[in-house]
PDB file of C-alpha atoms in Angstrom:
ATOM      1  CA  UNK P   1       0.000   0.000   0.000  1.00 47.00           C
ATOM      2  CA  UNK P   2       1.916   3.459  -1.489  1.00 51.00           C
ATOM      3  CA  UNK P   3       2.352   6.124   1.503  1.00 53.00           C
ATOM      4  CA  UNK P   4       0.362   9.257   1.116  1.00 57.00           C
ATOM      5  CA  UNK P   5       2.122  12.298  -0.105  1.00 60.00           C
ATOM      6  CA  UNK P   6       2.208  15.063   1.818  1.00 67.00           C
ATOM      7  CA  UNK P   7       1.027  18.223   0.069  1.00 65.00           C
ATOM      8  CA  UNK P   8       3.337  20.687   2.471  1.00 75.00           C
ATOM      9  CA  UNK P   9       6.432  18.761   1.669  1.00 84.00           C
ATOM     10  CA  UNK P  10       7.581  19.728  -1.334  1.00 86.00           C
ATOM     11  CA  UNK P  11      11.512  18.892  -1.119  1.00 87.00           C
ATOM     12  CA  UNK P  12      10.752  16.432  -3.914  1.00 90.00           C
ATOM     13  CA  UNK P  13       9.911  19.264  -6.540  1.00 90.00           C
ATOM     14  CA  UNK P  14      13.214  20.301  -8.148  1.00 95.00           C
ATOM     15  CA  UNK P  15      13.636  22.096 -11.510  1.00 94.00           C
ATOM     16  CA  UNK P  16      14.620  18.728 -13.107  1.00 95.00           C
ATOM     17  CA  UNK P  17      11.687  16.909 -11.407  1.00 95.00           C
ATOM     18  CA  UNK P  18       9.597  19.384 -13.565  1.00 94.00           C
ATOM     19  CA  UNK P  19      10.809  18.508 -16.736  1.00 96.00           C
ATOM     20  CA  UNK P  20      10.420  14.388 -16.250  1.00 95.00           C
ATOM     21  CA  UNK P  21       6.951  15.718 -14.845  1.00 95.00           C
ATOM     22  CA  UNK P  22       6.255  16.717 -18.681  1.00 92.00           C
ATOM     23  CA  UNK P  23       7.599  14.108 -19.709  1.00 97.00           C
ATOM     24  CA  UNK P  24       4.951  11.748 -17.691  1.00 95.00           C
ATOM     25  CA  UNK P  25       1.861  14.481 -18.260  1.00 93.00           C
ATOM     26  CA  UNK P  26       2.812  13.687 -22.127  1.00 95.00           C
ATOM     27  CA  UNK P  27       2.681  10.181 -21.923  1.00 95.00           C
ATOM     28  CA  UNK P  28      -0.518   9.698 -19.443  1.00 95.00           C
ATOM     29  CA  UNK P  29      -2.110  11.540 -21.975  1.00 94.00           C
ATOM     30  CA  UNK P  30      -1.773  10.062 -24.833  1.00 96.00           C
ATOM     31  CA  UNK P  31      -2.678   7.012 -23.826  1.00 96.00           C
ATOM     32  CA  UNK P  32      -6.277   8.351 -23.165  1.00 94.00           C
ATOM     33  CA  UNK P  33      -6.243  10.594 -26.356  1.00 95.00           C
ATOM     34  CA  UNK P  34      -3.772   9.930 -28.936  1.00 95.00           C
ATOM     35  CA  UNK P  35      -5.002  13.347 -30.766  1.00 93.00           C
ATOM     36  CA  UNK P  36      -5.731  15.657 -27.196  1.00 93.00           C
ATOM     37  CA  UNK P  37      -2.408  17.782 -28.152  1.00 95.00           C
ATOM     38  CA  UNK P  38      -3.234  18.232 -32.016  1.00 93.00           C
ATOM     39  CA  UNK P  39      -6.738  19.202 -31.438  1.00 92.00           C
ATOM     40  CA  UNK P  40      -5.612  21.675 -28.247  1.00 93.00           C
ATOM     41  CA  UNK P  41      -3.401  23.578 -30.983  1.00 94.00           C
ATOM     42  CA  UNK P  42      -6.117  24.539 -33.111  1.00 92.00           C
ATOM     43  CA  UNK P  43      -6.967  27.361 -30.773  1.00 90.00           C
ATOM     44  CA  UNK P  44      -9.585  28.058 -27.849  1.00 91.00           C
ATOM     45  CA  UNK P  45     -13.007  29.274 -27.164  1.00 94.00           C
ATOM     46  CA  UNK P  46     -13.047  29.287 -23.043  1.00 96.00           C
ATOM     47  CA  UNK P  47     -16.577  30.427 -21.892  1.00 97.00           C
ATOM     48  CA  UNK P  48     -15.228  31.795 -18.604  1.00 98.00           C
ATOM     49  CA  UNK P  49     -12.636  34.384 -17.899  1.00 98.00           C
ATOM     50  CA  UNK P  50     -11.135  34.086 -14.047  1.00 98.00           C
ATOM     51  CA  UNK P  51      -9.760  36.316 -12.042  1.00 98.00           C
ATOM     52  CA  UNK P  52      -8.067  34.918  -9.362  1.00 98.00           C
ATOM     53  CA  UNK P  53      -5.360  34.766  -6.381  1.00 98.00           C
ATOM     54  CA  UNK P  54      -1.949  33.560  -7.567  1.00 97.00           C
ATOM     55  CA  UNK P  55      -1.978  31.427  -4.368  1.00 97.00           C
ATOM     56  CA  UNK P  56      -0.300  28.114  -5.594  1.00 95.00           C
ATOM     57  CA  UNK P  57      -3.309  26.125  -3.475  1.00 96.00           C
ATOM     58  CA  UNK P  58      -6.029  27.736  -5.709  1.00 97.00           C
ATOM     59  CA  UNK P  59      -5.561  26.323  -9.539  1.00 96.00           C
ATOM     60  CA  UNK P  60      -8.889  27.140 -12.063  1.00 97.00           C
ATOM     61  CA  UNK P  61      -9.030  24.276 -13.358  1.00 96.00           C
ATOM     62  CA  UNK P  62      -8.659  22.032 -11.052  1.00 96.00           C
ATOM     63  CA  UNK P  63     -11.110  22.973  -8.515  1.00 97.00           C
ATOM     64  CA  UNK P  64     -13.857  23.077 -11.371  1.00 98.00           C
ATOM     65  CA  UNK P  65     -13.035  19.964 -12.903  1.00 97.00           C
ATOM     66  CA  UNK P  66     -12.363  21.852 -16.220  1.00 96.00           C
ATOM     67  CA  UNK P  67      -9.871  20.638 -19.106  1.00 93.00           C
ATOM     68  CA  UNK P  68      -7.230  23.309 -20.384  1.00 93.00           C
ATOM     69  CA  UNK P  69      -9.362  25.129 -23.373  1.00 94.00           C
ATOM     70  CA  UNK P  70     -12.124  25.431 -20.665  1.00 97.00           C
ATOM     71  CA  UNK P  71     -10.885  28.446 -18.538  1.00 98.00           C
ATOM     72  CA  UNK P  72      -9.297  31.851 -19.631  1.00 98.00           C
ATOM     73  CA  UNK P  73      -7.139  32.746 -15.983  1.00 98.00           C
ATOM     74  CA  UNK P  74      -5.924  35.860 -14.914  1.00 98.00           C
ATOM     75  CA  UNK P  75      -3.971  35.550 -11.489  1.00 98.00           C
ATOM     76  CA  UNK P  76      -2.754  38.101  -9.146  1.00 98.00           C
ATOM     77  CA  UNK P  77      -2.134  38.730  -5.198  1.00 97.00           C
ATOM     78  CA  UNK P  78      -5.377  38.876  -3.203  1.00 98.00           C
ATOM     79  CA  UNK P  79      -7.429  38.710  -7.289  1.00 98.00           C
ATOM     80  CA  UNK P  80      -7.763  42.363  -7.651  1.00 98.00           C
ATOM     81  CA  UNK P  81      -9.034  44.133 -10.290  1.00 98.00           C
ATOM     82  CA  UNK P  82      -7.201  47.679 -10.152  1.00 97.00           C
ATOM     83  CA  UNK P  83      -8.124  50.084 -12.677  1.00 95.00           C
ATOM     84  CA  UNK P  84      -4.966  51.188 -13.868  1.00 95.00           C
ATOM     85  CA  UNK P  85      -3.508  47.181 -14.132  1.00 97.00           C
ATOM     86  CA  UNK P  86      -2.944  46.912 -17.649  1.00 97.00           C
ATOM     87  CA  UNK P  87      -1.970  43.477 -17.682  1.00 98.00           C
ATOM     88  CA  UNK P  88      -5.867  42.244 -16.165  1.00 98.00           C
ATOM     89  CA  UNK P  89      -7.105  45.297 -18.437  1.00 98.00           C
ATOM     90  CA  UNK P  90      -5.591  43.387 -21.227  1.00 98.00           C
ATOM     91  CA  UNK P  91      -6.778  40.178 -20.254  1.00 98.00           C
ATOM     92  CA  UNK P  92      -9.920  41.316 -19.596  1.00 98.00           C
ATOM     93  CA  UNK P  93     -10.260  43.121 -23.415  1.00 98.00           C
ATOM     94  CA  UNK P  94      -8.638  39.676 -24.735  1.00 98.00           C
ATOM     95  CA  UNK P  95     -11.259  37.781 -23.218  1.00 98.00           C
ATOM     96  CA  UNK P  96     -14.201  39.540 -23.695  1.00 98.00           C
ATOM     97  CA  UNK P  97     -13.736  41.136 -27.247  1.00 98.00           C
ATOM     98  CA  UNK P  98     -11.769  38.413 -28.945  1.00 98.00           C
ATOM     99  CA  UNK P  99     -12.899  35.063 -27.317  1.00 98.00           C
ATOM    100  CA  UNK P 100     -15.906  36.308 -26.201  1.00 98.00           C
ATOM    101  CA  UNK P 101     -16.396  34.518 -22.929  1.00 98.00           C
ATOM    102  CA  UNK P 102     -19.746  34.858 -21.607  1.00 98.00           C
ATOM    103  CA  UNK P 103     -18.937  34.975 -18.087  1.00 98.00           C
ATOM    104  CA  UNK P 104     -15.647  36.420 -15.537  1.00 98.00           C
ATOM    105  CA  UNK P 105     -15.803  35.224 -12.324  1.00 98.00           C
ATOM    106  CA  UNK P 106     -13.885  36.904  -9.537  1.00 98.00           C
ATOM    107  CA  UNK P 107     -12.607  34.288  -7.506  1.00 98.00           C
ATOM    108  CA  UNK P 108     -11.225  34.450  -3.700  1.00 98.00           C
ATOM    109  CA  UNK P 109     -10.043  32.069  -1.078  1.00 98.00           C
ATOM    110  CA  UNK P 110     -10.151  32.089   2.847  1.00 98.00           C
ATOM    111  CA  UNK P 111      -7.174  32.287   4.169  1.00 98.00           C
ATOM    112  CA  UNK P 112      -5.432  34.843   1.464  1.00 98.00           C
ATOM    113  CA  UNK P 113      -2.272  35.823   2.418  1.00 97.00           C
ATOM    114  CA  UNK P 114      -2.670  38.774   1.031  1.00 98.00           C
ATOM    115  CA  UNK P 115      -5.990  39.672   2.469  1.00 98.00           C
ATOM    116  CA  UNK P 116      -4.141  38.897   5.846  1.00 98.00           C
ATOM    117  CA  UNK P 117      -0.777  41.528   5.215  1.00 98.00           C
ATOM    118  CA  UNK P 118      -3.241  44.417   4.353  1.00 97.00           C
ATOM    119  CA  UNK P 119      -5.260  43.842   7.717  1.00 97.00           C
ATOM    120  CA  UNK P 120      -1.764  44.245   9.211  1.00 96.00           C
ATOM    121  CA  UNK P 121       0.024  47.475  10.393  1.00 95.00           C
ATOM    122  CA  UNK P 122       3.424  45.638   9.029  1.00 96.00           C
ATOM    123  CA  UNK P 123       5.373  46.882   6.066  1.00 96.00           C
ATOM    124  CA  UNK P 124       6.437  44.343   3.606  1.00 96.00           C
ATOM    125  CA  UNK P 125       7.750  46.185   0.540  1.00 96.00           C
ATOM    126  CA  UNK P 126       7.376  47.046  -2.705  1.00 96.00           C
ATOM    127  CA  UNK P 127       3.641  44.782  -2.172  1.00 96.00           C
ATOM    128  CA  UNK P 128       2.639  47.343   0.031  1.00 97.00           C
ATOM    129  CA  UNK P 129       1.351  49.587  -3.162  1.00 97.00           C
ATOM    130  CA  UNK P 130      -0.653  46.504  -4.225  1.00 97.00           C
ATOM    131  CA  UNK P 131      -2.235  45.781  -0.438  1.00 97.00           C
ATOM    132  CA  UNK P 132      -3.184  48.734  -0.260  1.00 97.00           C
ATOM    133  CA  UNK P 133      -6.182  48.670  -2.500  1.00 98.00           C
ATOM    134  CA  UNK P 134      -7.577  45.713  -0.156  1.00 98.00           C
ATOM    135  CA  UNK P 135      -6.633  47.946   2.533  1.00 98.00           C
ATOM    136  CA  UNK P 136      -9.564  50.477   0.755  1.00 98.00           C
ATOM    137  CA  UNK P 137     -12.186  47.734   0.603  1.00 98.00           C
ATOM    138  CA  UNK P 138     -11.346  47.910   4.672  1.00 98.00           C
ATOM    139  CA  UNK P 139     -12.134  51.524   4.696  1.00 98.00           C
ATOM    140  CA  UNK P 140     -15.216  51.517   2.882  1.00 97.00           C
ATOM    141  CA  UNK P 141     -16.651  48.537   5.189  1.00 98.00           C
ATOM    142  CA  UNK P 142     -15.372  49.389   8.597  1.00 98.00           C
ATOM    143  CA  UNK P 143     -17.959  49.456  10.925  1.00 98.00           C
ATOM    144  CA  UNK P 144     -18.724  45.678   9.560  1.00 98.00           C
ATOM    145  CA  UNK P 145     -15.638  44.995  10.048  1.00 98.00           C
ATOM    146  CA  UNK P 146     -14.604  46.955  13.199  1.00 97.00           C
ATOM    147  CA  UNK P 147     -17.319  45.165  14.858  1.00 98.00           C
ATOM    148  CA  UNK P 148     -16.575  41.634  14.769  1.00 97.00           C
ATOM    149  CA  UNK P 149     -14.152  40.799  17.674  1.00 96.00           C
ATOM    150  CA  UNK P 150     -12.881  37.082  16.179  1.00 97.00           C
ATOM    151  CA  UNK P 151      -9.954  38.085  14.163  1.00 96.00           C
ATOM    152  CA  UNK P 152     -10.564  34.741  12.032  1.00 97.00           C
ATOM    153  CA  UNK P 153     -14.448  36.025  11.235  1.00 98.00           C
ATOM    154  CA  UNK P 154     -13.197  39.017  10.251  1.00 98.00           C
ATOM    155  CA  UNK P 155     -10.368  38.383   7.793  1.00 98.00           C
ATOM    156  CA  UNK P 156     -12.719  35.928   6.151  1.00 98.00           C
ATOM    157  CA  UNK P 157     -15.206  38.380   5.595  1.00 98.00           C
ATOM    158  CA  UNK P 158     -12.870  41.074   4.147  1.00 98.00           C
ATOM    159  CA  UNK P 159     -11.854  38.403   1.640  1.00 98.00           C
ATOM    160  CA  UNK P 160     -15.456  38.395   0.700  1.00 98.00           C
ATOM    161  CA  UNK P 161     -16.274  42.309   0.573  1.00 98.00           C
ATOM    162  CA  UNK P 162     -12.568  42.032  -1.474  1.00 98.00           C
ATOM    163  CA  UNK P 163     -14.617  39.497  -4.238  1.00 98.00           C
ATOM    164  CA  UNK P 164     -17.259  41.900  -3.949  1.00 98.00           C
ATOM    165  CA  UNK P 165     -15.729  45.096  -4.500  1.00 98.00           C
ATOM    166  CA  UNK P 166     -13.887  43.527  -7.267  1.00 98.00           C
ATOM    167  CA  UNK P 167     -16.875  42.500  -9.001  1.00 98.00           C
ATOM    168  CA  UNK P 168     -18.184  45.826  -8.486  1.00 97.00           C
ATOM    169  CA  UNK P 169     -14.332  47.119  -9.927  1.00 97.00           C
ATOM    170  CA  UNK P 170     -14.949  45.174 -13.114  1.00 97.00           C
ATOM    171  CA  UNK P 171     -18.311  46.228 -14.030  1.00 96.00           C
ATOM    172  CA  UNK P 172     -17.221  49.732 -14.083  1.00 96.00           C
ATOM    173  CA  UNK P 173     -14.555  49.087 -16.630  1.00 97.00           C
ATOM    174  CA  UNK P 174     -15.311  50.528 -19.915  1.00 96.00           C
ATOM    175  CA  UNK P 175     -14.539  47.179 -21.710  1.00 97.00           C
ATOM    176  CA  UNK P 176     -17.397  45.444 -19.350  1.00 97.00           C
ATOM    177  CA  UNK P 177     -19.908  48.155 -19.957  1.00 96.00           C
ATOM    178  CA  UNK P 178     -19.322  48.117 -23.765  1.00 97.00           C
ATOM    179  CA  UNK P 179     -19.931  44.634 -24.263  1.00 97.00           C
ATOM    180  CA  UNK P 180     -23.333  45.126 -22.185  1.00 97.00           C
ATOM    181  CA  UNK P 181     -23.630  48.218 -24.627  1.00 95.00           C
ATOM    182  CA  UNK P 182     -23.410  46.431 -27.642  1.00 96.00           C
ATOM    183  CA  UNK P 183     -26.011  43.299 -26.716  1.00 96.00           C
ATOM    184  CA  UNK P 184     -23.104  41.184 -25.571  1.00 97.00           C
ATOM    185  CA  UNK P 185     -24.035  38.368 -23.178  1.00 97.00           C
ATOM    186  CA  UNK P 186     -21.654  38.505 -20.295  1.00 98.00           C
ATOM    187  CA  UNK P 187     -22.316  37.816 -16.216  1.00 98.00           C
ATOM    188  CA  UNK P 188     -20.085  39.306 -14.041  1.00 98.00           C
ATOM    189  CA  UNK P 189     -19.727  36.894 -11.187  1.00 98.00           C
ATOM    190  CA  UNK P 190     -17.834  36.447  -7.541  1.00 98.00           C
ATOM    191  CA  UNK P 191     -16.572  33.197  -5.318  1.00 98.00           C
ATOM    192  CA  UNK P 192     -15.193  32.494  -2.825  1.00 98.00           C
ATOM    193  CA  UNK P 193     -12.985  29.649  -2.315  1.00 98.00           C
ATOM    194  CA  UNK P 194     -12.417  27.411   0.947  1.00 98.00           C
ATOM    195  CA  UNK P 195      -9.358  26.099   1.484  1.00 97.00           C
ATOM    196  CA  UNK P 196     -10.786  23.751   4.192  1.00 97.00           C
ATOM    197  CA  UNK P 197     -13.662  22.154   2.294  1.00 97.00           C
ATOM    198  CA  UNK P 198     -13.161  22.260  -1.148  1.00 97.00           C
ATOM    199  CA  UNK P 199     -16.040  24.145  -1.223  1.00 97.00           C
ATOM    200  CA  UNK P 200     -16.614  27.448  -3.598  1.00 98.00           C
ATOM    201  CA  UNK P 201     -18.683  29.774  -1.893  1.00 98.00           C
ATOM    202  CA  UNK P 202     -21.137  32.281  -4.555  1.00 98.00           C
ATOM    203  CA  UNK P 203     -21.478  35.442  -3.249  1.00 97.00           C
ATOM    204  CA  UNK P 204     -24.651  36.303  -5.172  1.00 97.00           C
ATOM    205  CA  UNK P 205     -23.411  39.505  -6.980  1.00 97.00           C
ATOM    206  CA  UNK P 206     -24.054  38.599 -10.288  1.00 97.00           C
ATOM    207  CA  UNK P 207     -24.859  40.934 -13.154  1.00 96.00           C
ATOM    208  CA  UNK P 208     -25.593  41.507 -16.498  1.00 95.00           C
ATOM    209  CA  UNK P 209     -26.223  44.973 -16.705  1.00 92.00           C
ATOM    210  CA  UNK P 210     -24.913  48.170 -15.404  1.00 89.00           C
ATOM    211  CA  UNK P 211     -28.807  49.147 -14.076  1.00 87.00           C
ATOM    212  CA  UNK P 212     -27.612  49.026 -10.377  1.00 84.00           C
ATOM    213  CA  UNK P 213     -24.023  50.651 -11.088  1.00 83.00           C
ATOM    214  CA  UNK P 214     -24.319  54.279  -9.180  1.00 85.00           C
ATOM    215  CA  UNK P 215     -24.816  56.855 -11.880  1.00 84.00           C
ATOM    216  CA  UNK P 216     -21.183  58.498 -12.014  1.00 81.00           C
ATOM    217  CA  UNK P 217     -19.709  54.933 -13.456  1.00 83.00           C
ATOM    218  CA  UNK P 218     -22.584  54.577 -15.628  1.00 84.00           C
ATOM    219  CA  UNK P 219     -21.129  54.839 -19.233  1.00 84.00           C
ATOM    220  CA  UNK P 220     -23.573  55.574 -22.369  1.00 76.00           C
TER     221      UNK P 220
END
């Protein structure tokens, strides 16, 4: 009977470990589909656009049960969508205007290290810029937040109001709004992910529109 592996010990990974990994990912499939790698080079048409942490515990595809081809990914610390990024803005245009995906999900986890730095008074570095946008999603829901006395309660809600907020980010984007515009079908969408279960969580902010977008982010 083969010992389980355990998923914190990773001194078996090494950079030539990766490359006989290949290797074995190229064989295994094959065997099930001699033609999978011929007919993944003809090109994609992913329905779904996500927007995700770059935590290593938190892959797309994976926790879906999706094949590659299924799911466009866009990962970043804490899965913020920051106005001036122009690498998700360029995603985002990729997705929606030339694959068309008819849905971008916003997708967070419990336990986010990065949720956890920008509840911190601690100065890590250069990431500091980058926390500091969660550290606004604070701001605007303090009292919530202010109010609940278990630490643990309260960093796993601010990495909810941080899906939220970022749903709420990418519906004001003009690239969102002019898909809506012209009779695109796209949902905006937000999860959150648990570490602990396997579970994702919806949050229930899905759109469509821009109807319930307040007036100044409204585009024509």
């Amino acid at each position: 009977m083969c010992a389980k592996k355990d998923i914190h010990d990773t001194s078996h990974i090494t950079y030539e470990s990766l490359l006989e990994g290949n290797k074995q990912f190229i064989e295994d499939t094959l065997k099930l589909d001699p033609h999978y790698f011929e007919k993944l080079a003809n090109g994609q048409k992913p329905p779904v656009l996500w927007i995700g942490c770059a935590d290593s515990r938190v892959p797309a595809n994976q926790i879906t049960n999706t094949a590659p081809g299924e799911i466009f990914v866009h990962r970043n610390i804490a899965n913020m969508v920051i106005h001036s990024d122009m690498n998700m803005l360029s995603v985002l245009d990729y997705a929606v205007n030339v694959l068309k995906v008819k849905h971008v999900i916003v997708t967070g986890h419990y336990g986010c290290g990065g949720v956890i730095a920008a509840m911190s008074n601690q100065q890590y570095g250069l990431i500091d810029n980058w926390l500091r946008h969660i550290k606004d999603v604070y701001r605007l829901h303090a009292d919530e937040l202010d109010a609940m006395e278990d630490t643990q309660k309260r960093t796993d809600r601010l990495v909810e109001l941080n899906v939220v907020e970022n749903v709420y980010n990418l519906c004001k984007t003009s690239i969102v709004q002019n898909a809506w515009a012209n009779g695109q079908e796209l949902g905006v969408h937000g999860w959150v992910y648990s570490l602990s279960t396997g579970i994702i969580g919806d949050m229930n902010v899905s759109t469509y529109n821009n109807e319930n977008m307040d007036n100044v982010f409204r585009f024509k």
